[in-house]
Amino acid sequence: MSDQKELLTTNRKALTINLDEPRYGTFAEIGAGQEVARVFFQVGGASGTIAKTISAYDMTFSDAIYGKAPRYVSNERLSLMLDHEYKLLLERLQAQRGDRTMFFVYADTVAARNFKGTNEAHGWMGIRF
């Protein structure tokens, strides 16, 4: 008898996270990485998972929120995003939910292939608990 495993699609994974009560946090996305939070909303149950989504496509807005970085798609920018958003979660929600919540921040910063195809697409993503 072979051991069959359930194929976990992206939507199924997102729904599983949405239904995991203690998880609650922020999705912060820059540049072309602006689609992750959308999946969590589309599968349902996101109100129990998502405290905030933020998308700073413009570099000036990104600098105003996270501070200047030499590169926008970099590990340094990703770290600034994770630290800033996690600090806000704790400041705003720790007193109300801290005893029953596992706070998280998911962040990504992605450069997509440009219209002319002259650049290299790349990105950084991370999560902080």
Short mmCIF file of C-alpha atoms in Angstrom, two decimals, residues 5-105:
data_model
loop_
_atom_site.label_atom_id
_atom_site.label_comp_id
_atom_site.label_asym_id
_atom_site.label_seq_id
_atom_site.Cartn_x
_atom_site.Cartn_y
_atom_site.Cartn_z
CA LYS A 5 -0.02 12.62 0.36
CA GLU A 6 -2.45 15.46 -0.20
CA LEU A 7 -1.27 17.96 -2.79
CA LEU A 8 -1.14 21.30 -1.04
CA THR A 9 -1.92 24.08 -3.48
CA THR A 10 -1.05 27.70 -2.78
CA ASN A 11 -4.69 28.41 -1.94
CA ARG A 12 -4.90 25.44 0.45
CA LYS A 13 -1.73 26.55 2.24
CA ALA A 14 -3.05 30.09 2.61
CA LEU A 15 -6.41 28.84 3.92
CA THR A 16 -4.65 26.57 6.42
CA ILE A 17 -2.75 29.58 7.77
CA ASN A 18 -5.91 31.71 7.81
CA LEU A 19 -7.65 29.08 9.93
CA ASP A 20 -4.80 28.81 12.45
CA GLU A 21 -6.24 31.06 15.19
CA PRO A 22 -3.14 32.24 17.05
CA ARG A 23 -1.42 33.60 13.90
CA TYR A 24 -2.01 37.29 13.30
CA GLY A 25 0.13 39.81 11.51
CA THR A 26 1.19 42.02 8.67
CA PHE A 27 1.99 41.54 5.01
CA ALA A 28 4.41 44.21 3.74
CA GLU A 29 5.23 44.13 0.04
CA ILE A 30 7.35 46.34 -2.20
CA GLY A 31 7.59 46.41 -5.96
CA ALA A 32 6.45 43.38 -7.91
CA GLY A 33 5.87 41.33 -4.77
CA GLN A 34 2.40 42.74 -4.24
CA GLU A 35 0.40 39.59 -4.86
CA VAL A 36 0.97 37.47 -1.75
CA ALA A 37 -1.57 39.15 0.54
CA ARG A 38 -4.19 38.96 -2.23
CA VAL A 39 -4.12 35.16 -2.08
CA PHE A 40 -4.88 35.19 1.66
CA PHE A 41 -7.86 37.47 1.07
CA GLN A 42 -9.20 35.42 -1.82
CA VAL A 43 -9.23 32.06 -0.02
CA GLY A 44 -11.31 33.36 2.89
CA GLY A 45 -10.80 33.73 6.60
CA ALA A 46 -8.22 36.50 6.28
CA SER A 47 -9.86 38.66 8.96
CA GLY A 48 -8.54 36.22 11.54
CA THR A 49 -5.00 36.35 10.15
CA ILE A 50 -4.29 39.79 8.72
CA ALA A 51 -3.94 42.86 10.91
CA LYS A 52 -2.55 44.98 8.09
CA THR A 53 -1.33 44.86 4.52
CA ILE A 54 0.92 47.52 3.10
CA SER A 55 2.32 47.97 -0.36
CA ALA A 56 4.82 50.71 -1.07
CA TYR A 57 5.51 50.57 -4.80
CA ASP A 58 6.97 54.08 -5.07
CA MET A 59 10.54 54.52 -3.77
CA THR A 60 9.74 57.83 -2.06
CA PHE A 61 6.89 56.22 -0.11
CA SER A 62 9.07 53.26 0.75
CA ASP A 63 11.82 55.55 2.07
CA ALA A 64 9.29 57.50 4.15
CA ILE A 65 8.05 54.32 5.80
CA TYR A 66 11.21 52.23 6.19
CA GLY A 67 14.08 54.70 5.83
CA LYS A 68 16.60 54.98 3.04
CA ALA A 69 18.47 51.96 1.78
CA PRO A 70 21.12 51.82 -0.93
CA ARG A 71 19.01 49.29 -2.85
CA TYR A 72 15.28 48.68 -2.74
CA VAL A 73 15.44 45.00 -3.59
CA SER A 74 17.96 43.83 -1.03
CA ASN A 75 18.36 41.93 2.20
CA GLU A 76 18.97 45.26 3.95
CA ARG A 77 15.59 46.66 2.79
CA LEU A 78 13.88 43.41 3.75
CA SER A 79 15.33 43.61 7.27
CA LEU A 80 14.16 47.22 7.65
CA MET A 81 10.65 46.19 6.60
CA LEU A 82 10.48 43.22 8.96
CA ASP A 83 11.79 45.19 11.94
CA HIS A 84 9.55 48.23 11.37
CA GLU A 85 6.35 46.27 10.87
CA TYR A 86 6.97 43.89 13.79
CA LYS A 87 7.62 46.82 16.12
CA LEU A 88 4.29 48.37 15.05
CA LEU A 89 2.41 45.13 15.65
CA LEU A 90 3.73 44.89 19.19
CA GLU A 91 3.14 48.59 19.92
CA ARG A 92 -0.44 48.49 18.71
CA LEU A 93 -1.66 44.99 19.58
CA GLN A 94 0.48 43.41 22.31
CA ALA A 95 -1.67 44.71 25.17
CA GLN A 96 -4.93 43.52 23.56
CA ARG A 97 -3.88 40.22 21.99
CA GLY A 98 -0.40 39.35 23.17
CA ASP A 99 -1.38 36.54 25.51
CA ARG A 100 -3.24 34.61 22.78
CA THR A 101 -1.49 35.64 19.56
CA MET A 102 1.59 34.58 17.65
CA PHE A 103 2.42 37.80 15.80
CA PHE A 104 4.16 37.62 12.45
CA VAL A 105 5.34 39.84 9.64
#
